[in-house]
Amino acid sequence: MVGLTSAAGLVGFLSEPDPDLRVFALKKLDEEINLLWAEVADSVGTIEALYEDESFPERELAALLTAKVYYHLGEYNESMVFALGAGKLFDLDNKGEFEETIISKCVDTYIALTAPATLVSTANQPTPQLITSFPSGGGSASAGLTSPMTPFSQSTLPSKSLLSRAEPSAFDPSLPGGAGAVVGSQPAPLILHRDIRENLHAVVEQLFERCFQEGRYRQVVGIAIEARNLNVLKRAILRASEDEKREGKKKQLEGPGKGEELMEYVLDICMGVVQERGLRNQLLKLILDLLNDIPTPDYFAIAKCVVYLNQHSMASDILLQLVQKGDAKSLAVAYQIAFDLYDNGTQEFLAKIQKNLPVTDDEGATDKLEDEKEETAGETDQLISDSSVGSSIRQESIPEEQKKAYDSIRTILQGTRSIDLNLEFLFRNNHTDMSILTKVKDSLEARNSIFHTAVTFSNALMNAGTTNDGFFRQNLEWLGKAVNWSKFTATAALGVIHKGNLSQGMKLLEPYLPRDAVSPGSVFSQGGSLYALGLIYANHGTTSHVLSYLRDQFKNASEEVIQHGGALGLGVAGMATGSEDIYEDLKGVLYTDSALNGEAVGLAMGLVMLGSGNIKALEDMIQYAHDTQHEKIVRGLALGMALIMYGRQEAADELINGLLDDPDPTLRYGGIMTIAMAYCGTGSNKAVRKLLHVAVSDVSDDVRRVAVMSLGFILFRKPSSVPRMVELLSESYNPHVRYGAALALGISCAGTGLDEAIDLLEPMIKDPTDFVRQGALISLAMIMVQQNEPMNPKVGVIRKTFQRIISDKHEDAMAKFGCALALGIIDAGGRNCTIGLQTQTGNLNMAGIVGMAVFTQYWYWFPLTHFLSLSFTPTAVIGLDHELEIPNFKFYSATRPSLFDYPPEQETKTDEAPEKVATAVLSTTAQAKRRAQKKERAQKHDSMDIELTSATPRTVDPRTDDKDKMEIDDESSKARSGGTEGGKGEERDGEKEGTPSADGAKKKNGKEPEKEKPGYWIENMSRVLPAQLKFISFPADGRYEPIKKPTGGVVLLSDTNPSDPKTLLELKSRKRAPATTNSEGKTRQTEQGASRRDGTSAGTGGAEAAAGVLTAVDEDEEGGEEAEVPREFNYETDGDAFED
């Protein structure tokens, strides 16, 4: 049957009084509406009237037809309303464009209507209020001009917080776009009648049920999270578990069930997608409740939630349950959870877990608890003492095996076990190429302090954590040229090199540390040693007496330099302890208004209160920042306030507003850093908008630079989005903006080898501004860390570029400084470390983020460069059994061995010495040599051998000259001449053996990639890159199996044959003799072999000599020489000299 070509007749029927004619017209138009909608559109009002007429028998049909007309007109809201009014005639199962569009519109409307109701409670929660008022008023109307949520084409003026999601100008959950919607970009949701709203919920419920039947649970989870409907989310997870039970036991052996997979999916969304902290906490609490209800809960997922929610009591309860089970696998799970808690928790959080564990009879453990109680004294003293008493009461009934397990868990939570394992890994796998470091030293003039400092940093970063400090001891003359702050930096570098060496940290630095009496040594070396001590015990000051020692030295110091180093060391070692006593000590020195101390003290105050959001501390710091006149103090306080708000997200909004509205550019700089720290790793759209707006609008170059750079902290979990975002900024006319774009790429794409980022940075190496080139070089090294030629073919070119710049005498000093840092970063930790801003389990790496943030302040103060070592993460798989021993076993990597291999060491050029051999030989010279040789042979036949030998020393001078030349030009002369049979024989051997072997080698090298078989075995405690983890597997018939999917770092193993004898790995780092102290209090350390500690011995040319050089007092202020001064210039011509 031929379809209708015109709707005029049917439209006319709609006005007839006979209802049958109108129904007939509606049915025919519904069949052909896709072709005739343009004609029907003029009469849509008539069809609407039929729908509104309650006496009309086919109202739903009229509603459906009206919905289709509005759909073709592009009015999707009206179309959805009438489609919902169509009732059962709107068929969800019909897979057409109209139905799919209306369904998506229904989902958006459902989300927009449901989200505001569920967020009322969280939006109305009171946030901490700062009493201190800012000069320009954080709540002024002018603040709205810089609102991150307002498009530049609009001029809306928000009233309060610029970043608060509860403000209508910043966040309107009723918008169809949800949390990320921009005001004015989408229309507000319709006001629906009750029956339409009921139909909407019915449609969405049908969608949910259909998804459940088809097993598409993740779609329901996505809608539920966007709608903030936790009831639907819980129902989806429980429904998945129920459906799995109905299917029976068929899939029990295939891994985790549907419910567990769905909770893992929700957990990933919660940590990586959800930006609102309040919603994230609600989701994590829901997951935690569901996980606890499962008969066999996923303890690792629970631990992940517990860390984020700061539920230390629940973490200790899990450990208690697992230890009390007593079997080997439960112990291994408990140890694995303890390692994960250590990787993700703060010192304060871990200390609380330890105090909730039963106290054993071990005196050492109780001593440690007492020390921690003294260091963290404060408001929680009574609670801590109560819990410790309760745990000590329970200790009588604890079996010996459980006591041993609790002691092991306590050592893991203190971090000593992980640090020892990482130290052993870095020591035994150290692949530092010392020739690179030597070339850097030879290329940079040591008398220039910036170059001497650059070499120090390169050495420290290249050997971070390896304990290989041989470079200092082998270059004492170079080390002796360090004076003043260069000496401070060089001494602090020992802390980076020996980072984590907790057992010998104090002994190693004993020659440098200040004494009780007035020390005769250099104050710069003493201050640097306190800084180094903090770096060795970074984030682990509570595990020993180091924190109290640093406090005493800091309080007793009278020299500003020693106080400066003590403040930095105290901040690093006491990171995130929240200690009020340390804070008060720092504040007392701050109020002395010393510019030199104030910067370090302000930073240390932020480190100690890291992430606490302490309102009292913030008020003190803001007030003093306004009172002081020293820019260095203001800068230190601004950075400290940013660190206090680490990870606080919306809770930091008021502080951010006040700082950004301040007329002082240094405090505005702190406001930008507060955004970076508070929203780090969240990918927050509002924070990104704010940073981009400040980057192009602020009048201060420093603020614009840090605004662009902070994009890297916000988006490091989405590195591929950063190059596209900063592409235009990298070509800005302002060099500070270009520098910020370079560092943003380096921070966000660190260790990824991302081609898009490299393509943006390569042109910046040739930037006309020196500090832009510096930033580009540093960022390239961050991106290329642990990359080799098979992974990224550009690595070789970039390394050669570094070598060329460092040896270029015409290059600017700033670019050379950046190049020296780049050479240290790209080979970080003996080529065994990467830059990790998130842990192996996916949580934020607090120490890494803080270290990177403070490192970027090297722009103002070079010694802060050492903080970069905090973000170095060893890339290893270290397998431990349930007894925490290191078994000797292998696991399989399904890749080519060369794909993730170490980069080859730099080839040392041997062409310089044999340059004499490669001299050009003229043809006439060769002919003369041949004539002389013929003449000599003729003389041999005519004369006696005795006469020749006796005459050789005196008379035959040409022969001796030829011998000398033969020694230099041996191979070439043999190739040219066949003077003796031996020479001919060697030449023939060369033709027979040399040429085929060379050709064979070429063929071999040419076919090597093809012949290389994929797959090889890796020994325990070997380097495994993050990109390699997905190719790692454990043999099915092997003895050891991991208790969870390997994510790098420490992996606990389940022993399938515990009765068989096991072989353990020999610990190489412990084979070294421990450090000893001589009568003068100086440290000696025996060496473990020429490959690790080649060069000078441990006596006069070793550690003592280096300590003597660094502790020597600089006499430059009293007229002494800072370095060897060249003699006075004499200007001379070819003949006479000019005379004054």
Short mmCIF file of N, CA, C and O in Angstrom, two decimals, residues 618-661:
data_model
loop_
_atom_site.label_atom_id
_atom_site.label_comp_id
_atom_site.label_asym_id
_atom_site.label_seq_id
_atom_site.Cartn_x
_atom_site.Cartn_y
_atom_site.Cartn_z
N LEU A 618 45.77 28.05 61.12
CA LEU A 618 45.55 28.92 59.96
C LEU A 618 45.36 30.37 60.39
O LEU A 618 45.89 31.29 59.74
N GLU A 619 44.63 30.59 61.47
CA GLU A 619 44.42 31.96 61.93
C GLU A 619 45.73 32.60 62.36
O GLU A 619 46.00 33.77 62.05
N ASP A 620 46.57 31.84 63.08
CA ASP A 620 47.86 32.38 63.49
C ASP A 620 48.72 32.74 62.28
O ASP A 620 49.36 33.80 62.24
N MET A 621 48.74 31.87 61.30
CA MET A 621 49.60 32.08 60.13
C MET A 621 49.10 33.24 59.28
O MET A 621 49.88 34.04 58.77
N ILE A 622 47.78 33.34 59.11
CA ILE A 622 47.23 34.45 58.32
C ILE A 622 47.53 35.78 59.00
O ILE A 622 47.95 36.76 58.37
N GLN A 623 47.35 35.82 60.32
CA GLN A 623 47.58 37.06 61.05
C GLN A 623 49.03 37.50 60.94
O GLN A 623 49.32 38.68 60.68
N TYR A 624 49.96 36.55 61.12
CA TYR A 624 51.38 36.95 61.07
C TYR A 624 51.81 37.28 59.64
O TYR A 624 52.69 38.13 59.45
N ALA A 625 51.20 36.63 58.65
CA ALA A 625 51.53 36.96 57.26
C ALA A 625 51.15 38.40 56.94
O ALA A 625 51.81 39.06 56.12
N HIS A 626 50.10 38.91 57.58
CA HIS A 626 49.71 40.30 57.37
C HIS A 626 50.55 41.27 58.19
O HIS A 626 50.71 42.43 57.82
N ASP A 627 51.12 40.79 59.31
CA ASP A 627 51.89 41.67 60.18
C ASP A 627 53.34 41.84 59.73
O ASP A 627 53.91 42.91 59.90
N THR A 628 53.95 40.78 59.21
CA THR A 628 55.38 40.84 58.89
C THR A 628 55.62 41.61 57.60
O THR A 628 54.74 41.74 56.74
N GLN A 629 56.86 42.10 57.48
CA GLN A 629 57.26 42.84 56.29
C GLN A 629 58.17 42.01 55.39
O GLN A 629 58.58 42.47 54.33
N HIS A 630 58.52 40.78 55.81
CA HIS A 630 59.47 39.97 55.07
C HIS A 630 58.73 39.09 54.05
O HIS A 630 57.86 38.29 54.43
N GLU A 631 59.07 39.24 52.80
CA GLU A 631 58.40 38.46 51.76
C GLU A 631 58.69 36.97 51.91
O GLU A 631 57.84 36.13 51.64
N LYS A 632 59.93 36.63 52.35
CA LYS A 632 60.27 35.22 52.51
C LYS A 632 59.39 34.56 53.57
O LYS A 632 58.96 33.42 53.40
N ILE A 633 59.11 35.28 54.65
CA ILE A 633 58.25 34.71 55.68
C ILE A 633 56.83 34.53 55.15
O ILE A 633 56.18 33.50 55.37
N VAL A 634 56.34 35.53 54.43
CA VAL A 634 54.99 35.43 53.87
C VAL A 634 54.90 34.25 52.91
O VAL A 634 53.90 33.51 52.91
N ARG A 635 55.93 34.04 52.11
CA ARG A 635 55.90 32.94 51.17
C ARG A 635 55.90 31.60 51.89
O ARG A 635 55.17 30.67 51.51
N GLY A 636 56.73 31.46 52.93
CA GLY A 636 56.72 30.22 53.69
C GLY A 636 55.40 29.95 54.36
O GLY A 636 54.90 28.82 54.36
N LEU A 637 54.77 30.99 54.91
CA LEU A 637 53.46 30.83 55.55
C LEU A 637 52.38 30.50 54.53
O LEU A 637 51.48 29.69 54.79
N ALA A 638 52.46 31.13 53.35
CA ALA A 638 51.45 30.85 52.31
C ALA A 638 51.51 29.39 51.89
O ALA A 638 50.47 28.73 51.74
N LEU A 639 52.72 28.87 51.70
CA LEU A 639 52.85 27.46 51.33
C LEU A 639 52.43 26.56 52.47
O LEU A 639 51.81 25.50 52.26
N GLY A 640 52.74 26.96 53.71
CA GLY A 640 52.33 26.16 54.86
C GLY A 640 50.82 26.07 54.99
O GLY A 640 50.28 25.00 55.30
N MET A 641 50.12 27.19 54.73
CA MET A 641 48.65 27.14 54.79
C MET A 641 48.08 26.23 53.71
O MET A 641 47.09 25.52 53.94
N ALA A 642 48.71 26.22 52.54
CA ALA A 642 48.25 25.32 51.48
C ALA A 642 48.41 23.86 51.91
O ALA A 642 47.53 23.03 51.65
N LEU A 643 49.51 23.54 52.60
CA LEU A 643 49.73 22.16 53.03
C LEU A 643 48.74 21.75 54.13
O LEU A 643 48.31 20.60 54.18
N ILE A 644 48.37 22.69 54.99
CA ILE A 644 47.39 22.37 56.04
C ILE A 644 46.05 21.97 55.41
O ILE A 644 45.33 21.12 55.93
N MET A 645 45.73 22.55 54.25
CA MET A 645 44.47 22.24 53.58
C MET A 645 44.61 21.11 52.56
O MET A 645 43.74 20.94 51.69
N TYR A 646 45.65 20.32 52.68
CA TYR A 646 45.86 19.21 51.74
C TYR A 646 44.66 18.25 51.78
O TYR A 646 44.26 17.75 52.83
N GLY A 647 44.05 18.01 50.60
CA GLY A 647 42.96 17.06 50.47
C GLY A 647 41.65 17.47 51.11
O GLY A 647 40.73 16.65 51.19
N ARG A 648 41.51 18.73 51.53
CA ARG A 648 40.29 19.15 52.23
C ARG A 648 39.16 19.52 51.28
O ARG A 648 38.02 19.65 51.70
N GLN A 649 39.46 19.78 50.02
CA GLN A 649 38.48 20.10 48.99
C GLN A 649 37.59 21.27 49.42
O GLN A 649 38.08 22.36 49.68
N GLU A 650 36.26 21.07 49.53
CA GLU A 650 35.35 22.18 49.78
C GLU A 650 35.62 22.89 51.10
O GLU A 650 35.30 24.07 51.26
N ALA A 651 36.21 22.19 52.06
CA ALA A 651 36.50 22.82 53.36
C ALA A 651 37.54 23.92 53.23
O ALA A 651 37.65 24.76 54.13
N ALA A 652 38.28 23.94 52.15
CA ALA A 652 39.31 24.96 51.97
C ALA A 652 38.80 26.18 51.21
O ALA A 652 39.57 27.12 50.98
N ASP A 653 37.54 26.20 50.83
CA ASP A 653 37.04 27.25 49.95
C ASP A 653 37.13 28.64 50.57
O ASP A 653 37.49 29.61 49.91
N GLU A 654 36.80 28.74 51.86
CA GLU A 654 36.84 30.06 52.49
C GLU A 654 38.26 30.61 52.52
O GLU A 654 38.49 31.80 52.25
N LEU A 655 39.22 29.76 52.86
CA LEU A 655 40.61 30.20 52.85
C LEU A 655 41.06 30.60 51.45
O LEU A 655 41.76 31.61 51.26
N ILE A 656 40.64 29.82 50.46
CA ILE A 656 41.02 30.13 49.08
C ILE A 656 40.47 31.49 48.67
O ILE A 656 41.18 32.30 48.07
N ASN A 657 39.23 31.75 49.01
CA ASN A 657 38.63 33.03 48.64
C ASN A 657 39.39 34.20 49.26
O ASN A 657 39.68 35.20 48.60
N GLY A 658 39.69 34.07 50.55
CA GLY A 658 40.38 35.15 51.22
C GLY A 658 41.76 35.40 50.66
O GLY A 658 42.18 36.54 50.46
N LEU A 659 42.50 34.33 50.40
CA LEU A 659 43.86 34.49 49.87
C LEU A 659 43.84 35.06 48.46
O LEU A 659 44.68 35.90 48.11
N LEU A 660 42.91 34.61 47.63
CA LEU A 660 42.89 35.09 46.25
C LEU A 660 42.45 36.55 46.15
O LEU A 660 42.77 37.22 45.17
N ASP A 661 41.72 37.03 47.14
CA ASP A 661 41.29 38.43 47.13
C ASP A 661 42.29 39.36 47.81
O ASP A 661 42.05 40.56 47.89
#
